[in-house]
Every structure is written in structure tokens, then in C-alpha cells.
Tab-separated table of C-alpha atoms in Angstrom:
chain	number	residue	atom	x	y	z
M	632	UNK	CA	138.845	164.490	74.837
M	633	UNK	CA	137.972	163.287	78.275
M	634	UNK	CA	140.266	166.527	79.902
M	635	UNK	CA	138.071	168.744	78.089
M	636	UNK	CA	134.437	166.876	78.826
M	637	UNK	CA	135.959	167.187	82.188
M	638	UNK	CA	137.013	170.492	81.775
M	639	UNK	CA	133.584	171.584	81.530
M	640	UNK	CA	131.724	170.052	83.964
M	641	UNK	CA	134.083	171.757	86.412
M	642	UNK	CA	133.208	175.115	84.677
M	643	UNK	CA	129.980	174.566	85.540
M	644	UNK	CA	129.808	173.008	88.831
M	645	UNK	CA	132.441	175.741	89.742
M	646	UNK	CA	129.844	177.960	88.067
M	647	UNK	CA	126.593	177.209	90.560
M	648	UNK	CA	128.909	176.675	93.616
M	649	UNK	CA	129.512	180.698	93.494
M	650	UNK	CA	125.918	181.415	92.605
M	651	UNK	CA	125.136	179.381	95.750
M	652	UNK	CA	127.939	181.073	97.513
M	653	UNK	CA	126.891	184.806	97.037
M	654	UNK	CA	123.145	183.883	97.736
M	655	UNK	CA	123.996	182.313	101.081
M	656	UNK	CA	126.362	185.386	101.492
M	657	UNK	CA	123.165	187.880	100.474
M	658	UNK	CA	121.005	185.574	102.955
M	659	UNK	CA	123.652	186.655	106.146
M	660	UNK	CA	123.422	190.239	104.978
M	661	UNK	CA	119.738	190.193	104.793
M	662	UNK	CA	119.407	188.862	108.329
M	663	UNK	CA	118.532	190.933	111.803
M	664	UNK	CA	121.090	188.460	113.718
M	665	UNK	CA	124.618	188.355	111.922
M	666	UNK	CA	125.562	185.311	111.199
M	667	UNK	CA	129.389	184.528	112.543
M	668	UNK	CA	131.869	186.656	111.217
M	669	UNK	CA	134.556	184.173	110.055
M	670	UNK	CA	131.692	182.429	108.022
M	671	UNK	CA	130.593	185.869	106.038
M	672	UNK	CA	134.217	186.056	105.132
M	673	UNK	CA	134.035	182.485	103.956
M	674	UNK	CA	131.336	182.989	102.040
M	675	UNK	CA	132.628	185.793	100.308
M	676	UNK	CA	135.991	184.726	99.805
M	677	UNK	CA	135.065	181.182	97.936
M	678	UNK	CA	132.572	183.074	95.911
M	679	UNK	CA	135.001	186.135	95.052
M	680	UNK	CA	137.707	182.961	94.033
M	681	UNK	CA	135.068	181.450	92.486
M	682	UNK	CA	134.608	183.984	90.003
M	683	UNK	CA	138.246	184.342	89.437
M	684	UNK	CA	138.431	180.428	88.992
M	685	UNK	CA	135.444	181.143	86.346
M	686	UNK	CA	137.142	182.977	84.518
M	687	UNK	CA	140.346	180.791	84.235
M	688	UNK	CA	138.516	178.074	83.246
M	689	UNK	CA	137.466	179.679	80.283
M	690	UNK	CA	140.579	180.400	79.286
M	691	UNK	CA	142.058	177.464	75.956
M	692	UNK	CA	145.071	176.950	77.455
M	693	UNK	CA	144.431	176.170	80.915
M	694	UNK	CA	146.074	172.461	81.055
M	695	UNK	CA	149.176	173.676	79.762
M	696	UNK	CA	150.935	177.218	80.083
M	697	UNK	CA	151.135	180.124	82.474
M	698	UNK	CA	147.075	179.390	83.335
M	699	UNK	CA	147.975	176.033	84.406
M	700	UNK	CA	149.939	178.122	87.247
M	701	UNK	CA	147.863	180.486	87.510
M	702	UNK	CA	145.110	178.247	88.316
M	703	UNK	CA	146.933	176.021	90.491
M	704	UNK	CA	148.149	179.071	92.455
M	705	UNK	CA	144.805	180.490	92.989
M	706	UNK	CA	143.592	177.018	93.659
M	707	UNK	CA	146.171	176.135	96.919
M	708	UNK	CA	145.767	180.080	98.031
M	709	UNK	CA	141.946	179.278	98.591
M	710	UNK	CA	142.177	176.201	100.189
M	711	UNK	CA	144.715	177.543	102.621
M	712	UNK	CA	142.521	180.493	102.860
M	713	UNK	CA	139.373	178.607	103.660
M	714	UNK	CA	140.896	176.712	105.941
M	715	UNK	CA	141.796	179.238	108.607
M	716	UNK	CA	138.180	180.778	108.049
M	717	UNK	CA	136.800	177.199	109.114
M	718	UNK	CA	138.721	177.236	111.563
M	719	UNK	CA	137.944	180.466	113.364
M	720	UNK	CA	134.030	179.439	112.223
M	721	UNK	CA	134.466	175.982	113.812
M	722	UNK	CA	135.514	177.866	117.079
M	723	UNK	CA	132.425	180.549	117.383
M	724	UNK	CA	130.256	177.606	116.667
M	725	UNK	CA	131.333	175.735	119.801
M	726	UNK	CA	131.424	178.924	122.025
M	727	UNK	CA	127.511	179.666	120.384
M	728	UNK	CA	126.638	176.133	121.382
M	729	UNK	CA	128.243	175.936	124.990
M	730	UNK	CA	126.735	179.204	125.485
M	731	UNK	CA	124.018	177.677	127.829
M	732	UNK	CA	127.214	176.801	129.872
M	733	UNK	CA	129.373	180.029	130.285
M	734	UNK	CA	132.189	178.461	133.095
M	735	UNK	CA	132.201	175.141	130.578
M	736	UNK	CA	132.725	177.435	127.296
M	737	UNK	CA	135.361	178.725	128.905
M	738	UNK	CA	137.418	176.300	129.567
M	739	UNK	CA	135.969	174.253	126.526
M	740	UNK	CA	137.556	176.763	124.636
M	741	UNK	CA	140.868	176.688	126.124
M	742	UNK	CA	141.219	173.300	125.647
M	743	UNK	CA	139.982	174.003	121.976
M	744	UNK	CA	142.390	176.127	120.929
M	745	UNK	CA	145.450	174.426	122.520
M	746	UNK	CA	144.305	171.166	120.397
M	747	UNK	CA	144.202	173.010	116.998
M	748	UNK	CA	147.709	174.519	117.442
M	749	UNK	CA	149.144	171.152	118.955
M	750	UNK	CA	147.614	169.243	115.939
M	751	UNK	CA	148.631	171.731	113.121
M	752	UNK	CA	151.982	172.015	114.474
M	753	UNK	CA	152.607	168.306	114.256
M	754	UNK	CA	151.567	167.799	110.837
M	755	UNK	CA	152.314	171.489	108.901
M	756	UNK	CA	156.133	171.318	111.135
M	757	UNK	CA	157.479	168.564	109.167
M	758	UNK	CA	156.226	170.006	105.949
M	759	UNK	CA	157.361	173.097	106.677
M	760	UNK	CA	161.403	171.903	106.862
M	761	UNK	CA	162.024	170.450	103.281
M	762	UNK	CA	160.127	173.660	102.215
M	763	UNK	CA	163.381	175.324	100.508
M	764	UNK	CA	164.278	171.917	98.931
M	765	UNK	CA	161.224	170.652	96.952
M	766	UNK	CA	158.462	172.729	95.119
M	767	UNK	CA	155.417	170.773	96.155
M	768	UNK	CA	156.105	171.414	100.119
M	769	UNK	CA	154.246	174.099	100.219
M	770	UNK	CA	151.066	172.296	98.850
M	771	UNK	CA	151.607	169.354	100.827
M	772	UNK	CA	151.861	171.958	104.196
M	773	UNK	CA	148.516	173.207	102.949
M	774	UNK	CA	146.825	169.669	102.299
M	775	UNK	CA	148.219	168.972	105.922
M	776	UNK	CA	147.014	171.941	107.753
M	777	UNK	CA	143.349	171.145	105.769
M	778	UNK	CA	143.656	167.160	106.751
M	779	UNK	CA	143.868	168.603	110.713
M	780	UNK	CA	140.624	171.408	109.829
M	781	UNK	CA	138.910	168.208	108.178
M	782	UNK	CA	139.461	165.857	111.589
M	783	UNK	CA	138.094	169.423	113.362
M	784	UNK	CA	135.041	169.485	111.238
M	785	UNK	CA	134.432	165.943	111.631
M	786	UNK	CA	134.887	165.857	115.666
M	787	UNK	CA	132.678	169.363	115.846
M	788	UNK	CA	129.868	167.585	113.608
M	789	UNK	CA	129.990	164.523	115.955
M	790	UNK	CA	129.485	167.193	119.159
M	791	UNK	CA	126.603	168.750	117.456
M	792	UNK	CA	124.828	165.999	116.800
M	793	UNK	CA	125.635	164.144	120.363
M	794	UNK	CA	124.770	167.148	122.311
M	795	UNK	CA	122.286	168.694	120.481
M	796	UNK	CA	118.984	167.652	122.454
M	797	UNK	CA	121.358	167.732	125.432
M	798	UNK	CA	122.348	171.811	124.786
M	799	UNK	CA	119.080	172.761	123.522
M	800	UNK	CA	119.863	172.768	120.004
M	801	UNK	CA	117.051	172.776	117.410
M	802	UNK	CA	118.266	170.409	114.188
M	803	UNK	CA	116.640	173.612	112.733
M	804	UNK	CA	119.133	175.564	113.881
M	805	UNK	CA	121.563	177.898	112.295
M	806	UNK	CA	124.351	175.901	114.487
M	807	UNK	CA	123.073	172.502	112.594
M	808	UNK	CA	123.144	173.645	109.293
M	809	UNK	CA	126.368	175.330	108.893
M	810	UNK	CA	128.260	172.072	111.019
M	811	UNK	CA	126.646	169.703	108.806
M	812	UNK	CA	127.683	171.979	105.577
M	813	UNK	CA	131.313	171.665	106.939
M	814	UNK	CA	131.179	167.960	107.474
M	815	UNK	CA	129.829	167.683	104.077
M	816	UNK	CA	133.418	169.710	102.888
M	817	UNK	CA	135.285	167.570	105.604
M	818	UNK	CA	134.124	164.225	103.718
M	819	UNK	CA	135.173	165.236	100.135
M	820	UNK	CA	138.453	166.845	101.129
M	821	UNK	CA	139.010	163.242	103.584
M	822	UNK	CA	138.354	161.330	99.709
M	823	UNK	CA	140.226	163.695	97.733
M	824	UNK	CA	143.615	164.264	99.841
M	825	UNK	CA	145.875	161.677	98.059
M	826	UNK	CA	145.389	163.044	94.345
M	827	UNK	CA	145.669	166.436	95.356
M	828	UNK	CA	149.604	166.735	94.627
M	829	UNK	CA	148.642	164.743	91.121
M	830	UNK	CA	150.170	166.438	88.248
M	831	UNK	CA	149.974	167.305	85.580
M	832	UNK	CA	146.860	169.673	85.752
M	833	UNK	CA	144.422	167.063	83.303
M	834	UNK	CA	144.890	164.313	85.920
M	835	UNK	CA	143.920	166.447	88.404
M	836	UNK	CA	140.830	167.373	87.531
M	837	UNK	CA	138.595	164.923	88.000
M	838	UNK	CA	139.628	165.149	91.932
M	839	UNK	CA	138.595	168.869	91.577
M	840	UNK	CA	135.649	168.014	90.376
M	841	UNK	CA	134.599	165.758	93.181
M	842	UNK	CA	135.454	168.786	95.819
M	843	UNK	CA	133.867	171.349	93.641
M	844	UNK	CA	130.705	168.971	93.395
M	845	UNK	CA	131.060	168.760	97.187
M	846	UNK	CA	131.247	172.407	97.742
M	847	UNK	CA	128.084	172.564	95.938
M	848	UNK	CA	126.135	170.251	98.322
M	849	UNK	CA	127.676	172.810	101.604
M	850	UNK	CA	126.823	175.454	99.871
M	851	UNK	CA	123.027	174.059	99.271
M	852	UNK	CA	122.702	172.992	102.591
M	853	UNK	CA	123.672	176.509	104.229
M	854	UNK	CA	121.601	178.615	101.836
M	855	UNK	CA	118.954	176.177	102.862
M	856	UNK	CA	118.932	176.978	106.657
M	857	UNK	CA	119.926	180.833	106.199
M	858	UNK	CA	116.799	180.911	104.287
């Protein structure tokens, strides 16, 4: 059956995402200058789920049963998860690359942070209301919280590559790769938004796929410039 074929695929691809994942995380460890914090964490916490996720996959009854929930649990607690780490990444990214301009990062940041909580509270707010009145709420106050991260992503990518000869930013740079890994992530998450509250679990996974397969390609291009 397709489900199955599908099935699969995502075992693998899920498979060489957290092989990816815990080299990049060995990478940061092996380096003299510590990489941000909230992107070790990241790293560790996609490739810790992605183990668990592993495991669940291989699992028979996974499309139907108690591992359907299990899996779909573990699924939206990453996601939220990963979000706030991007997040708090996203931010020591632009401090690190205003750094040439300490009175600007300050305010820079200010402004920053006042946008993110203005922006989340919009969308996650009216999520958050109808929360004790229909079961998928709480997924669609995760998918909104990740749609405002995604924007984030997309608007620090833009400032990277804008400012970058401006700053003095190599494209070589540490800076570069992990933005670009995080646009990459912004992209798939932009495509695969509306099927996200798709049930049941078989038509959902050829959506997961496509992020898992998208994951991939971050995680390639950060183990690439942590090398």
C-alpha cells in the first residue's frame, strides 16, 4: 500500500536527519568557540526526538492505535519545542551579527523582541480561547506560533544576506550557514502548514515527509559549515 511505501521512506529520511543531527551536534562540541547555546539544544533535542520518532515508526501499528497518538503527540511536542529554540537562536544570531554595532544591537534587539511577542500574541491568542472546546486547538496554537518563527526565519535570512558585505560577514561564516539552514526549515514548514491538522495519520504523511526531507537539507547545510 501507498501508506506503507510511504511509511518507509519517512523511516528513513527520519533515519539520516538524526544521523545528521548528532554529527552537527558532535561538530559544536568539538569546536574551541561554542557555537550558540539555543542551537546545541536544538540540535540535540531534534536528534534525541528523532530517535524516539525511529523507534515509533517501526512499530506495525502506527496508523491506527495508541502509536498513532503517541506519534502525533511526540510529533506537535517537537515542533513546539523547536520552535522556541529557533527562536532564542534567531535572536543570538542578530545580536552576533550587529555586534560590530554595540549602541545599534541594542536597541535592534529591543525592537526584536517586542516584535516576536506582539506577533505570537496575535496569532497563538485566538487559538488559545476555543482551546477547552475543540481538540485540535492546541495543534493549530502550535502551527500558529511556528507560522510567526517561519516569517522570523524568513525576515532574519533576508537581513543576512542584505547586510552581510555591509556588517562584515563572510558567506563562509558560521552566521550564514546556520540562517540559511533555518530558511531552508522556514520554506518547508511555509508549504506544509495547511495539511498539518490532516487526519487521519496515513494522509498525513506524505506532508511529514516533505518536512522531514527538508530537515534533512538544514541539517546538511549546518554540518557543512560546522565542519
Amino acid at each position: 500500500p501507498l501508506s506503507q511505501s510511504v511509511l518507509s521512506w519517512l523511516r528513513f529520511v527520519t533515519l539520516l536527519q538524526t544521523a545528521l543531527l548528532l554529527a552537527a551536534y558532535l561538530c559544536v562540541l568539538l569546536r574551541k568557540d561554542r557555537i550558540y547555546p539555543a542551537m546545541r539544544v536544538y540540535l540535540l533535542v531534534n536528534a534525541i526526538g528523532g530517535v524516539l520518532v525511529c523507534t515509533l515508526l517501526g512499530l506495525p501499528g502506527l496508523l491506527a492505535g495508541s502509536e498513532s497518538v503517541a506519534y502525533c503527540t511526540l510529533f506537535w511536542v517537537g515542533y513546539g519545542t523547536s520552535g522556541v529554540l529557533t527562536f532564542l537562536t534567531a535572536q543570538q544570531i542578530f545580536r552576533d551579527a550587529l555586534e560590530p554595532l554595540p549602541g545599534l544591537r541594542r536597541l535592534a534587539l529591543v525592537a526584536f523582541r517586542w516584535v516576536a511577542v506582539v506577533s505570537v500574541a496575535l496569532s497563538v491568542v485566538p487559538a488559545i480561547v476555543p482551546l477547552f472546546f475543540h481538540a485540535q486547538s492546541l495543534q493549530v496554537t502550535v502551527l500558529e506560533a511556528m507560522r510567526c518563527v517561519s516569517v522570523l526565519e524568513f525576515c532574519l535570512l533576508a537581513f543576512i544576506l542584505l547586510s552581510a558585505h555591509a556588517l562584515g560577514i563572510s558567506w563562509s561564516s558560521r552566521i550564514v550557514g546556520i540562517t540559511l539552514g533555518f530558511g531552508v526549515l522556514a520554506i518547508v514548514d511555509t508549504v506544509c502548514f495547511m495539511f498539518l491538522l490532516r487526519s487521519p495519520l496515513s494522509e498525513l504523511l506524505p506532508w511529514l515527509l516533505v518536512r522531514e526531507t527538508g530537515s534533512v537539507v538544514a541539517a546538511c547545510v549546518w554540518l557543512g559549515y560546522l565542519l
